[in-house]
XYZ file of C-alpha atoms in Angstrom:
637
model
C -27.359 71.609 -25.046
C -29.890 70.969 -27.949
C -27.176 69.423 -29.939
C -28.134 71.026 -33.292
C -32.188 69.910 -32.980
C -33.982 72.972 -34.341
C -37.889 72.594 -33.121
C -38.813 75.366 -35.530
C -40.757 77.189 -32.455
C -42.271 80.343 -34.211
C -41.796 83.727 -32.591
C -44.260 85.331 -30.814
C -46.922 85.347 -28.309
C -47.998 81.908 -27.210
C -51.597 82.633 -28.519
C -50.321 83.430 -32.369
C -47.822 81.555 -32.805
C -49.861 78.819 -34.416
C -51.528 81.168 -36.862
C -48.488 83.319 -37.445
C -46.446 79.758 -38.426
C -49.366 79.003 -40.910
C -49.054 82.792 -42.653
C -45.487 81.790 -42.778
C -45.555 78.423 -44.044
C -45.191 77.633 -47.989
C -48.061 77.132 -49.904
C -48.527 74.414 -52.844
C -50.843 75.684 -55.610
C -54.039 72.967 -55.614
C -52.768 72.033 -59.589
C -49.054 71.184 -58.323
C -50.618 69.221 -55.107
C -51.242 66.426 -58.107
C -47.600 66.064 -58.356
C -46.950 65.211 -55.383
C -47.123 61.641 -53.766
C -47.341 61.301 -49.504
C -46.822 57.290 -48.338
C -48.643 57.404 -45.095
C -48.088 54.436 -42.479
C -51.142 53.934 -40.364
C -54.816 54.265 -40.612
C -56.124 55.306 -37.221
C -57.359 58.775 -36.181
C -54.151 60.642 -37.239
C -52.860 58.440 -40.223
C -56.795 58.020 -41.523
C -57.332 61.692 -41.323
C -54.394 62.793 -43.046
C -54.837 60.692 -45.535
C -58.495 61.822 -45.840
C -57.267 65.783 -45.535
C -54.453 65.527 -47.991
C -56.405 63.719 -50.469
C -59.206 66.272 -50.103
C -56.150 69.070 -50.783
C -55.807 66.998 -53.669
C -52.637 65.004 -53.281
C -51.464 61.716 -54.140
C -51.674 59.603 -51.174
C -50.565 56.011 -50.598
C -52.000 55.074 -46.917
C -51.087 51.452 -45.621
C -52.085 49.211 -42.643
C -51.781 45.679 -41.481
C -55.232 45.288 -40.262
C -57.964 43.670 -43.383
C -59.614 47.360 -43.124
C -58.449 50.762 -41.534
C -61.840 50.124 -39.069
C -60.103 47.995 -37.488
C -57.152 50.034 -36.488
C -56.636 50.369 -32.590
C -58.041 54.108 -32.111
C -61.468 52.236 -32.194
C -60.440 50.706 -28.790
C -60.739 54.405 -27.144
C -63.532 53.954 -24.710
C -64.546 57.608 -22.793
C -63.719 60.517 -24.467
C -61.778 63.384 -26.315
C -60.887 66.434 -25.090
C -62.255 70.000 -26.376
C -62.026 74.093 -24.945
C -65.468 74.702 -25.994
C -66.730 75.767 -22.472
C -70.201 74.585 -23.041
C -70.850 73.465 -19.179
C -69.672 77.912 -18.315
C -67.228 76.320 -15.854
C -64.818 78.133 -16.234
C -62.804 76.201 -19.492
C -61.281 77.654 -21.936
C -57.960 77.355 -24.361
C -55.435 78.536 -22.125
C -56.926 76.181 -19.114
C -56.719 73.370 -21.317
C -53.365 73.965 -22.318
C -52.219 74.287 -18.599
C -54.305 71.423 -17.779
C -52.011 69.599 -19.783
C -48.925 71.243 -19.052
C -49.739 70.274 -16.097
C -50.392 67.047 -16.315
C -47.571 66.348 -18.304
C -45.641 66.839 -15.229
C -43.721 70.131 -17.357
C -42.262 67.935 -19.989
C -43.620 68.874 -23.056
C -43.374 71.730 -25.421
C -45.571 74.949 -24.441
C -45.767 75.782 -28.373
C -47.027 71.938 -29.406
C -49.349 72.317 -26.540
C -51.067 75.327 -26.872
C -51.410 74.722 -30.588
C -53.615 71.146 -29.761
C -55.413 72.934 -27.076
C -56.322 75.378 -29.860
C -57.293 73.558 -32.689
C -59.098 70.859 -30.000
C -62.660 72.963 -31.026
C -62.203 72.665 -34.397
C -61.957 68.701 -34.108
C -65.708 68.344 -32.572
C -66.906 70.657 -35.371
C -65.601 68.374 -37.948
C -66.502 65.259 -36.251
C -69.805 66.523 -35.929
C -70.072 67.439 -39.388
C -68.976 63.999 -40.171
C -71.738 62.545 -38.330
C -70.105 61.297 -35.346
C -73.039 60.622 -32.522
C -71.636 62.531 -29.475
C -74.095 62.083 -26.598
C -76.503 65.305 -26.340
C -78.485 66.724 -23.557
C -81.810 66.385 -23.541
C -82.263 69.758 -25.381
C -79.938 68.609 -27.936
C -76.533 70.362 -27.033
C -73.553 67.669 -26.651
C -73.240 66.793 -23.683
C -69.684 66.785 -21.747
C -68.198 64.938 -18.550
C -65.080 65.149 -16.743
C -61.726 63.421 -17.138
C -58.631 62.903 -14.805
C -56.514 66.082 -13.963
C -59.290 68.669 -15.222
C -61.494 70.305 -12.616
C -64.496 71.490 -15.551
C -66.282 69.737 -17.678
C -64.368 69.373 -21.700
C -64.397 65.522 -22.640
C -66.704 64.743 -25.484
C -68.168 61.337 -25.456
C -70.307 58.722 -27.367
C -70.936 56.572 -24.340
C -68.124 53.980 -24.087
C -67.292 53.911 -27.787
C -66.151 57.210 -28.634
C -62.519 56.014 -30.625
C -64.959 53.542 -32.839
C -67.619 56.540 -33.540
C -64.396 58.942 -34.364
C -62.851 56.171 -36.541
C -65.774 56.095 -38.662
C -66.075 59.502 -39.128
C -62.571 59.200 -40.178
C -63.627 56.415 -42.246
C -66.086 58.099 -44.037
C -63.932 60.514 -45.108
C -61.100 58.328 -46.141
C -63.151 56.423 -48.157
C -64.650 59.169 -50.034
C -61.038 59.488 -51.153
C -60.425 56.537 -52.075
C -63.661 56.240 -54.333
C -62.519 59.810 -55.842
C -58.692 57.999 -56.925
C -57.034 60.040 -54.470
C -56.526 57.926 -51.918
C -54.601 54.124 -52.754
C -55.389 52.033 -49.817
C -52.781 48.643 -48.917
C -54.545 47.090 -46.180
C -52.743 43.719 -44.661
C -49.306 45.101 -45.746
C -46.335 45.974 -43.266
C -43.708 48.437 -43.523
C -40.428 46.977 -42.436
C -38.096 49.004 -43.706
C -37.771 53.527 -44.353
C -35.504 54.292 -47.754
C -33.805 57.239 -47.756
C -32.436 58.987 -50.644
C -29.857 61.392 -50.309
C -30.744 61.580 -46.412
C -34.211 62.452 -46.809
C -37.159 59.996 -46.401
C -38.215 58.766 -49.341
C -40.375 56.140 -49.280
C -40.818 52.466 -47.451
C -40.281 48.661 -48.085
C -43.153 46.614 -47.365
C -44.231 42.740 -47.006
C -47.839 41.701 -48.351
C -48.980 39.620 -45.276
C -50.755 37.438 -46.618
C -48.758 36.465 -50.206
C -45.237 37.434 -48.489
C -43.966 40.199 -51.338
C -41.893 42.333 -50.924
C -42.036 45.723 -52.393
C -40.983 49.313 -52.521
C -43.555 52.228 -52.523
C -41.443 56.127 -53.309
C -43.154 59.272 -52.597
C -42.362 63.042 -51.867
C -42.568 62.265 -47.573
C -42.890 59.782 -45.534
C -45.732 60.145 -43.170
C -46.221 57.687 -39.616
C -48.693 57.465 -37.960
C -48.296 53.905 -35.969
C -49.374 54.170 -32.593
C -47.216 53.631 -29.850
C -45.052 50.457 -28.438
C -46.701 49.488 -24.938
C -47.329 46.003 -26.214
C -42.869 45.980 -25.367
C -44.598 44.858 -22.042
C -46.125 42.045 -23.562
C -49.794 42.790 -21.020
C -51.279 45.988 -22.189
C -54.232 47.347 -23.622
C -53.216 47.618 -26.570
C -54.214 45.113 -29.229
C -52.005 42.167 -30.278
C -50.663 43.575 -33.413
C -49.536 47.349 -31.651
C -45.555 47.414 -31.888
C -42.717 49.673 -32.400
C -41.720 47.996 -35.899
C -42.152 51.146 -38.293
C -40.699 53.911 -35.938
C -37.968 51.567 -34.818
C -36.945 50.829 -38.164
C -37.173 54.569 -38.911
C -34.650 55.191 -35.383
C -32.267 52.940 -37.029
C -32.091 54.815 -40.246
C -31.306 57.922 -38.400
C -34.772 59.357 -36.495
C -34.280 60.078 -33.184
C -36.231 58.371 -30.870
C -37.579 60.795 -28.216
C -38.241 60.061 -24.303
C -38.940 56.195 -24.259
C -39.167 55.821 -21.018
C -42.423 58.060 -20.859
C -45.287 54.907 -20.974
C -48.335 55.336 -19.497
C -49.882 52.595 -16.916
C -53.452 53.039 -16.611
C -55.377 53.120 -13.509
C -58.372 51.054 -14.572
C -57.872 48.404 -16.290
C -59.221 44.658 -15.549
C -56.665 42.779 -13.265
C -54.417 40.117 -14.850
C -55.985 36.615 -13.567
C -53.344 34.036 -15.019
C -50.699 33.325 -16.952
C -52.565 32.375 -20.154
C -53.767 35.743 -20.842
C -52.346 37.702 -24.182
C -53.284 41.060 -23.573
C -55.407 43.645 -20.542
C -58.696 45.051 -21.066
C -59.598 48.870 -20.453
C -62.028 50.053 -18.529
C -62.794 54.220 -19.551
C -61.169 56.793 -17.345
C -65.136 58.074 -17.595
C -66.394 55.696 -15.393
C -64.310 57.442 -12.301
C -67.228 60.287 -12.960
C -69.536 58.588 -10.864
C -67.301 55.476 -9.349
C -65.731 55.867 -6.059
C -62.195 53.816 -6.241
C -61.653 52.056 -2.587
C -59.572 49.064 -0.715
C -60.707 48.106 2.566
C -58.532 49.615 5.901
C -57.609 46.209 6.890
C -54.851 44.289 5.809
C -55.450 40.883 4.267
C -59.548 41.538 4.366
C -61.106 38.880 2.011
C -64.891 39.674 2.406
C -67.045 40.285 -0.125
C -67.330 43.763 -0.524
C -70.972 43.731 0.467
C -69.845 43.107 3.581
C -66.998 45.760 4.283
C -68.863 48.731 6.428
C -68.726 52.008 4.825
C -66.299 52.923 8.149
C -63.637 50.005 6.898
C -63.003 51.414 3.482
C -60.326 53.505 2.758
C -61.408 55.986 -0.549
C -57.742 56.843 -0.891
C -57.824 58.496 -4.046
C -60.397 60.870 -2.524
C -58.391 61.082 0.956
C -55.190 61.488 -0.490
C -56.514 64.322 -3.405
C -59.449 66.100 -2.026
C -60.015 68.509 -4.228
C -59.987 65.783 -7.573
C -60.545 62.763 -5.876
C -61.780 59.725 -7.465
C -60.544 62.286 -11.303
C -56.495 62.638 -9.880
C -54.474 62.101 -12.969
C -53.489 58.418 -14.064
C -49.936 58.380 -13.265
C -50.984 59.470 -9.434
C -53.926 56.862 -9.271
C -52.363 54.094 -10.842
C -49.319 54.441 -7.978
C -51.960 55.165 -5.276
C -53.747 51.759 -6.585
C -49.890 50.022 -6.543
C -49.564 51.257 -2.991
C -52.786 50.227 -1.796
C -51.678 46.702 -2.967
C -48.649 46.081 -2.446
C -49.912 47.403 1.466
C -51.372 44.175 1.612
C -54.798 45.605 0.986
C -55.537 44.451 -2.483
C -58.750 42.728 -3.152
C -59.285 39.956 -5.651
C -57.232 37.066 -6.836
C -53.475 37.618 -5.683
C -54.110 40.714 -3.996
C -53.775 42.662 -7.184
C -56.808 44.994 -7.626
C -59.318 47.578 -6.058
C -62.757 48.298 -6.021
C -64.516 50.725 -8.331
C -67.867 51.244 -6.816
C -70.975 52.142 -8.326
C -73.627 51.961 -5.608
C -73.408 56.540 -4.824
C -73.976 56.633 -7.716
C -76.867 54.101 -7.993
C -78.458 55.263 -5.832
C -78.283 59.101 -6.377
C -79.459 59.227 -10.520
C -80.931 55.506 -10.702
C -79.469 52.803 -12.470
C -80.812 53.163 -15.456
C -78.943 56.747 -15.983
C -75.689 54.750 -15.136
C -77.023 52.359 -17.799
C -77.249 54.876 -20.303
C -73.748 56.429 -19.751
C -71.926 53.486 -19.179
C -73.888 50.410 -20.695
C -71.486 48.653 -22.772
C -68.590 49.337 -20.807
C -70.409 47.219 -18.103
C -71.532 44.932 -20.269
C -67.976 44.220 -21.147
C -66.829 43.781 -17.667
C -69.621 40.920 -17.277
C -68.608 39.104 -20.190
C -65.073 38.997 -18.812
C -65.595 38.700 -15.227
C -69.269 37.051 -15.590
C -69.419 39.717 -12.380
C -72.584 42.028 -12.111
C -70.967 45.884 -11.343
C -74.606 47.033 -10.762
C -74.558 45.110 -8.197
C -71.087 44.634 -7.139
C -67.943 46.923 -7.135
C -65.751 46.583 -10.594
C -62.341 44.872 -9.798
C -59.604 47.225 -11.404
C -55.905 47.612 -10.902
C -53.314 49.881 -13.281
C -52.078 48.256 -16.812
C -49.771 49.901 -19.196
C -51.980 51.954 -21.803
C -50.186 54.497 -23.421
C -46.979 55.724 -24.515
C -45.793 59.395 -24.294
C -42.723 58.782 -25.837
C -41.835 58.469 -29.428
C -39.620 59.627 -32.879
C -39.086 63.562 -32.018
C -40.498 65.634 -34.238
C -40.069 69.834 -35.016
C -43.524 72.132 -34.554
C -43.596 70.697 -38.072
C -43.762 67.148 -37.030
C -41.121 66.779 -38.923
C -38.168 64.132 -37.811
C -34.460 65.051 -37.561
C -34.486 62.835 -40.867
C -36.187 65.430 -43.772
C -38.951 64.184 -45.218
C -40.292 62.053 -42.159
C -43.263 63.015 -40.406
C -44.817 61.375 -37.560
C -48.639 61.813 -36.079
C -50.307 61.024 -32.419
C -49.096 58.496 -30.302
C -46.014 57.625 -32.694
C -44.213 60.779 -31.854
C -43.712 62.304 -28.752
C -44.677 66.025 -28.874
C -47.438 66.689 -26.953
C -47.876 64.884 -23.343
C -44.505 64.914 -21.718
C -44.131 62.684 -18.891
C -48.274 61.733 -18.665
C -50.907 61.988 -20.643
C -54.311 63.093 -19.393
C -57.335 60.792 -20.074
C -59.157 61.904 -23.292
C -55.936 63.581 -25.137
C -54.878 60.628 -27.793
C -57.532 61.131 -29.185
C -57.604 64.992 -29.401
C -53.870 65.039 -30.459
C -54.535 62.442 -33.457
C -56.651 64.060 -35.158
C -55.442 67.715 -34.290
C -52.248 66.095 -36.244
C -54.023 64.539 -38.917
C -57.276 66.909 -39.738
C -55.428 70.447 -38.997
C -51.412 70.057 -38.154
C -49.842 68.371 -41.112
C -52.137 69.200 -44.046
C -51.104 73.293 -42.991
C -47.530 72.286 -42.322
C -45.901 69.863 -44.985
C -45.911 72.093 -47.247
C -42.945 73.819 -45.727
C -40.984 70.674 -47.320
C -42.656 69.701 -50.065
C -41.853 73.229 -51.928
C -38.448 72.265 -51.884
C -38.875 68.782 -53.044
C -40.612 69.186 -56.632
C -39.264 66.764 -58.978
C -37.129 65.087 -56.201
C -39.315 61.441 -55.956
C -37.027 58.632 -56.952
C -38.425 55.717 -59.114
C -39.049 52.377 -56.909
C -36.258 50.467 -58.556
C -33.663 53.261 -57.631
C -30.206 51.439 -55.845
C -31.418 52.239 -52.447
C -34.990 50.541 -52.861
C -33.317 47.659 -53.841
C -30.640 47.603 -51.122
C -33.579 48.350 -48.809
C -35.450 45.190 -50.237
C -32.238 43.464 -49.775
C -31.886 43.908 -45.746
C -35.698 43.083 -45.045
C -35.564 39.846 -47.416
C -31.848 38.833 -45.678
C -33.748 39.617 -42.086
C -36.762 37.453 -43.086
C -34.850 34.461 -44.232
C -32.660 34.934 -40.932
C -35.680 34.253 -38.771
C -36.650 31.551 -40.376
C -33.578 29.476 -40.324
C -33.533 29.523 -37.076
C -35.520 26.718 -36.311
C -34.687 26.924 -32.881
C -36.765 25.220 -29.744
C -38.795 28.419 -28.244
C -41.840 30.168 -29.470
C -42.245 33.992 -30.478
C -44.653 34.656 -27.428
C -42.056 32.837 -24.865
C -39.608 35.513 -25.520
C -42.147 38.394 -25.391
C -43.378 37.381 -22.328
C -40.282 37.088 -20.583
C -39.089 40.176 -21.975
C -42.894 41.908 -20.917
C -42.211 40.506 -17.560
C -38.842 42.017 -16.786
C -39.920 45.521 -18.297
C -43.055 45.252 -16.086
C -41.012 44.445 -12.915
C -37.683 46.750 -13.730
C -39.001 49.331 -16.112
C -43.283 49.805 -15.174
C -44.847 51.659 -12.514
C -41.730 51.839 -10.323
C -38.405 51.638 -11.197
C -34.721 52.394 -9.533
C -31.213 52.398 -10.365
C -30.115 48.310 -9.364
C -32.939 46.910 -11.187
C -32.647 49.089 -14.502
C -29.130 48.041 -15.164
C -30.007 44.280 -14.028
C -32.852 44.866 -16.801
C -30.136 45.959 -18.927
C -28.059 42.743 -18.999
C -31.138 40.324 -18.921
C -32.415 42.389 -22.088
C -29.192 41.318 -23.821
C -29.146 37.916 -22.938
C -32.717 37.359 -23.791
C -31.803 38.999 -27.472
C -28.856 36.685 -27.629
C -31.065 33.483 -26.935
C -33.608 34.654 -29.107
C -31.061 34.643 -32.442
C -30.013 30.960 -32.206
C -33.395 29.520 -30.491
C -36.821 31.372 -31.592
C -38.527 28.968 -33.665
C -41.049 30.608 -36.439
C -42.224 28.274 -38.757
C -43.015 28.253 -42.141
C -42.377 30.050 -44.957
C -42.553 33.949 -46.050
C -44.438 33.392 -49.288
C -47.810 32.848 -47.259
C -49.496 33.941 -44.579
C -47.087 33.653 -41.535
C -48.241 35.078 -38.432
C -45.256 33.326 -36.133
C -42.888 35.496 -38.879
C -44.644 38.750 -38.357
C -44.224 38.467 -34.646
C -40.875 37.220 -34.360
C -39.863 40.417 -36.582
C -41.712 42.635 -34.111
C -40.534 40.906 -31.245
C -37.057 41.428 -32.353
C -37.536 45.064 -32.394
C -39.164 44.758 -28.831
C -35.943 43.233 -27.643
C -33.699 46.175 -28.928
C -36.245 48.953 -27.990
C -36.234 47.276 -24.474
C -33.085 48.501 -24.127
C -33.378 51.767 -24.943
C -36.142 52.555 -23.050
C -34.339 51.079 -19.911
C -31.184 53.285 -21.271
C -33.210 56.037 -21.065
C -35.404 55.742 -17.565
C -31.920 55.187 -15.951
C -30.442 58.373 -17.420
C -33.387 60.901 -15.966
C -32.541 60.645 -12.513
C -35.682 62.105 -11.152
C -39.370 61.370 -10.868
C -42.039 62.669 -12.646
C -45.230 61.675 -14.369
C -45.187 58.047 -15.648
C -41.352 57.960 -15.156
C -41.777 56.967 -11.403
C -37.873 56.891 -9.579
C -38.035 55.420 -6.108
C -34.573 57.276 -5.365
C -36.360 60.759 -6.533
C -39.905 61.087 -4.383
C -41.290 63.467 -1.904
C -41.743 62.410 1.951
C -45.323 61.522 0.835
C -44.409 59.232 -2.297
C -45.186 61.275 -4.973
C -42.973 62.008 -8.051
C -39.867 64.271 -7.398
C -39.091 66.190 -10.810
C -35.422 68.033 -11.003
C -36.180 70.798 -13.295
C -32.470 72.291 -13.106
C -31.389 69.177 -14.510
C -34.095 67.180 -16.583
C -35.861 70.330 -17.987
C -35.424 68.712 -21.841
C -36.645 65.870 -23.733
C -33.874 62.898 -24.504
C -33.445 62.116 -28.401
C -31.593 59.199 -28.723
C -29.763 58.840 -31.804
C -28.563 55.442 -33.091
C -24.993 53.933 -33.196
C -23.069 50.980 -33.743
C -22.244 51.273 -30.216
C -23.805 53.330 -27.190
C -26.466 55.131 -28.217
C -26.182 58.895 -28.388
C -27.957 61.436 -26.303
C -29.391 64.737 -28.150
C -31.309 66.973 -25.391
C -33.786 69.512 -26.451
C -34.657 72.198 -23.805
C -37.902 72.778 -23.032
C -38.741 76.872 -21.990
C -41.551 77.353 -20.094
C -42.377 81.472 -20.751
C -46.092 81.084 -19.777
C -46.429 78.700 -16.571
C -44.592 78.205 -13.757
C -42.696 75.351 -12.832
C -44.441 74.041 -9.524
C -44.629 70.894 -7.757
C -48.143 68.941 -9.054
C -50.880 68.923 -6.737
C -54.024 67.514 -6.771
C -54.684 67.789 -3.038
């Protein structure tokens, strides 16, 4: 069934496996490490801190971004937390519950090895972030403090009020840049990979464009590392930032790496609501406000009072009806469909009906405002510069937006890809959340892969490698250059009649309405077709002007775009093959009597790796063993 994939799942109890697959991994002497040269894509929390760690082990290390500074990468967007067993609150936590937790939450489709190992290594993480500096919040005695995320019933997420991704990315930072001043580190900010070279079928370096001068040029090295974030922006609205897109792992799936459960995105229960058709993008507002926010639509269908003026008997808290025993903290997945249901019930609040309250005023008046202030200032700070709306005073609007994506290349317990020599970290691969991530994991899992995972693991490939980097001008660089400069100057002749962002936002639109919180059998295939004709139109009539010797932002998009288009497809290829529900993967044909998701574990027990071909793309299935938890139905009630 697995098709020849070979996860490289160590032996043993699920508790040592992790340490027993580091005794057993190769070693590289600290004098050979010097030898060696690691291109890393990506400069968030799991490309920055490998980089940082690998550099430190004393290895060459070529890290590139597109952003002006790897600051500005989009892990700094992570608002409320990251995940960590310590068990400081005594409630009960501890590693095993916060692997289960996310097990769990996962809806049973991820890999009990990869799992157990991030739950593991998640103490570790604070301890180094601390050490780095990074300004958790502390009680009063000084102890970090710790609050409660979706799908966990004890106290684990680590915080820095609202900003905890831009606190963790400097720590990263820091680190990185000590690197760089020591000569380990070579840092290409504002350059884009567009293209993975192999040599001899292993990964052996990337083609690049400087975006700002245009050039193209090859970079070899011993592995390939990426570490690029995921590709919710194929909706066109997310929260993700503008420049987010599949570009370097899809180029990577059509040299050969598997691409691993695309349909597995993550919508996002709190999110501002969309309010017209000039907006670019969604903003986030933290899972952590849900601690002490009560999420409610009124009873009524069609009520359009203020909320002020909706008696405490004519609201409906569903989330706390529906799942008494997490209420307003159910997972995403369940209360971004509750939210949908709510709405499309004909109770929505807001402009077109789309949105729900998030209510502050418990809360208020139980520890005082300025205690909410204190947890929660910037995030409502935010919302008023947005909404010009005062959430002290007035319930938050919120309604679900895509967020995350829990798909990605597959990788081994290595995070190695089928391809040797390719790695891939966090949200770019798809190893550790299965159908749903729970709130305060990306950032756990990034740096688990970047600070602990891949410095103790790529070894196990790079012993075999020594003397094996080919020189930049070798034949398949320069065919490599070849394809991305013949792709470039394809685009541009174009010269057709419709903008970059028309096409994405069509093509967001459809995969919202086919492919997003809902989705079912007629209107994936009828996404199928439209997908093909929108690529079609989009080769004779996308217009990018200018040239590629300059700065050329309509020429980075329509590249990325054009990805978006084929990935589309695939993604839609793949939600229409898993013929059951679970997690983020919501199929109206598979659902219980009470609407929620309806997995088929005899049948869908694996993760999809889709290999590329000229024509149909090929389905590799991994199974996935579960030895320590039992396959249940999720409940949050």
């Amino acid at each position: 069934m697995n098709n020849g994939l070979d996860s490289k799942i160590p032996g043993g109890p699920l508790e040592k496996k992790w340490s027993k697959h580091k005794f057993d991994s190769k070693l590289i002497n600290p004098a050979n490490r010097r030898k060696y040269e690691i291109v890393i894509v990506g400069s968030g929390l799991a490309g920055g801190a490998a980089a940082a760690t690998l550099g430190e082990l004393g290895y060459r290390v070529k890290c590139f971004c597109y952003q002006d500074s790897p600051r500005r990468a989009h892990s700094i967007a992570a608002q409320g937390g990251i995940n960590a067993a310590k068990n400081y609150q005594n409630d009960g936590d501890s590693v095993f519950r916060l692997f289960y937790d996310t097990i769990k939450g996962g809806d049973f489709r991820s890999r009990e090895a990869n799992v157990y190992r991030l739950a593991e290594v998640s103490a570790n993480i604070i301890d180094q972030c601390v050490a780095q500096g990074v300004p958790f919040a502390r009680e009063y005695g000084g102890l970090l403090a710790n609050r409660s995320f979706g799908g966990a019933q004890v106290s684990r997420t680590f915080y820095a009020r609202g900003q905890t991704g831009q606190q963790l990315l400097l720590g990263v930072y820091a680190a990185l840049s000590k690197q760089i001043a020591a000569g380990n580190v070579r840092m290409h900010p504002r350059t884009e990979m567009l293209d993975l070279v192999l040599v001899d079928g292993h990964a052996k370096g990337i083609v690049t464009r400087d975006m700002v001068t245009g050039e193209i040029a090859s970079h070899a090295g011993d592995a390939v590392l990426l570490a690029t974030g995921g590709y919710g922006n194929v909706f066109y609205l997310s929260t993700n930032a503008k420049g987010c897109n599949v570009t370097a792992t899809y180029r990577a799936h059509k040299k050969g790496a598997y691409f691993a459960n695309p349909c597995f995105t993550q919508i996002h229960p709190t999110c501002i609501p969309v309010t017209g058709e000039y907006q670019s993008k969604l903003t986030l507002m933290s899972e952590s406000l849900r601690n002490d926010g009560r999420v409610w639509a009124p009873k009524a269908k069609g009520d359009k009072r203020p909320p002020a003026q909706i008696p405490e008997e004519e609201r409906d808290y569903y989330l706390e009806r529906k799942y008494p025993s997490f209420g307003n903290l159910a997972p995403r997945d369940i209360s971004s469909r509750a939210a949908k249901e709510a709405c499309d019930d004909g109770r929505g609040v807001g402009p077109g009906g789309l949105g729900v309250y998030l209510d502050f005023a418990d809360a208020i008046k139980r520890l005082s405002e300025p205690v909410i202030r204190e947890r929660y200032g910037n995030l409502f700070d935010m919302y008023h510069k947005i909404t010009s709306e005062d959430a002290y005073k007035t319930p938050m609007r919120i309604y679900p937006a895509v967020h995350y994506t829990m798909g990605g290349l597959w990788v081994d317990y290595n995070l190695m890809s089928n391809v040797p020599g390719l790695h891939v970290l966090g949200e770019a691969n798809f190893s550790d959340h299965g159908a749903n991530r729970l709130g305060a994991s990306a950032l756990m899992q990034g740096l688990a892969d970047g600070y602990f995972v891949i410095p103790a693991t790529i070894g196990n490939y790079l012993a075999t490698q020594t003397g094996k980097r080919p020189p930049p001008d070798h034949a398949e660089f320069k065919k490599a250059e070849e394809d991305v400069l013949a792709r470039i100057k394809k685009l541009l002749n174009i010269n057709g009649k419709r903008t970059v962002d028309s096409f994405h936002r069509e093509l967001g639109l459809l995969m919202w309405d086919k492919c997003g919180m809902a989705r079912n059998d007629a209107g994936l295939k009828e996404a199928l077709n439209r997908i093909k004709e929108i690529r079609e139109e989009f080769w004779v009539n996308v217009k990018a002007p200018g040239a590629n010797e300059e700065l050329n932002q309509a020429l980075e998009k329509a590249g990325r775009v054009a990805d978006f288009l084929e990935f589309g497809e695939l993604m839609c290829l793949d939600a229409l093959d898993r013929k059951e529900s679970c997690g983020g993967h919501f199929r109206e044909e598979h659902q219980t009597p009470d609407g929620e998701a309806l997995r088929d574990d005899e049948n869908f027990a694996y993760v999809s790796a889709w290999e590329r071909t000229d024509g149909t793309p090929v389905q590799h299935k991994e199974p996935l063993v579960f030895e320590n938890v039992h396959l249940a139905q999720r409940s949050y009630k």
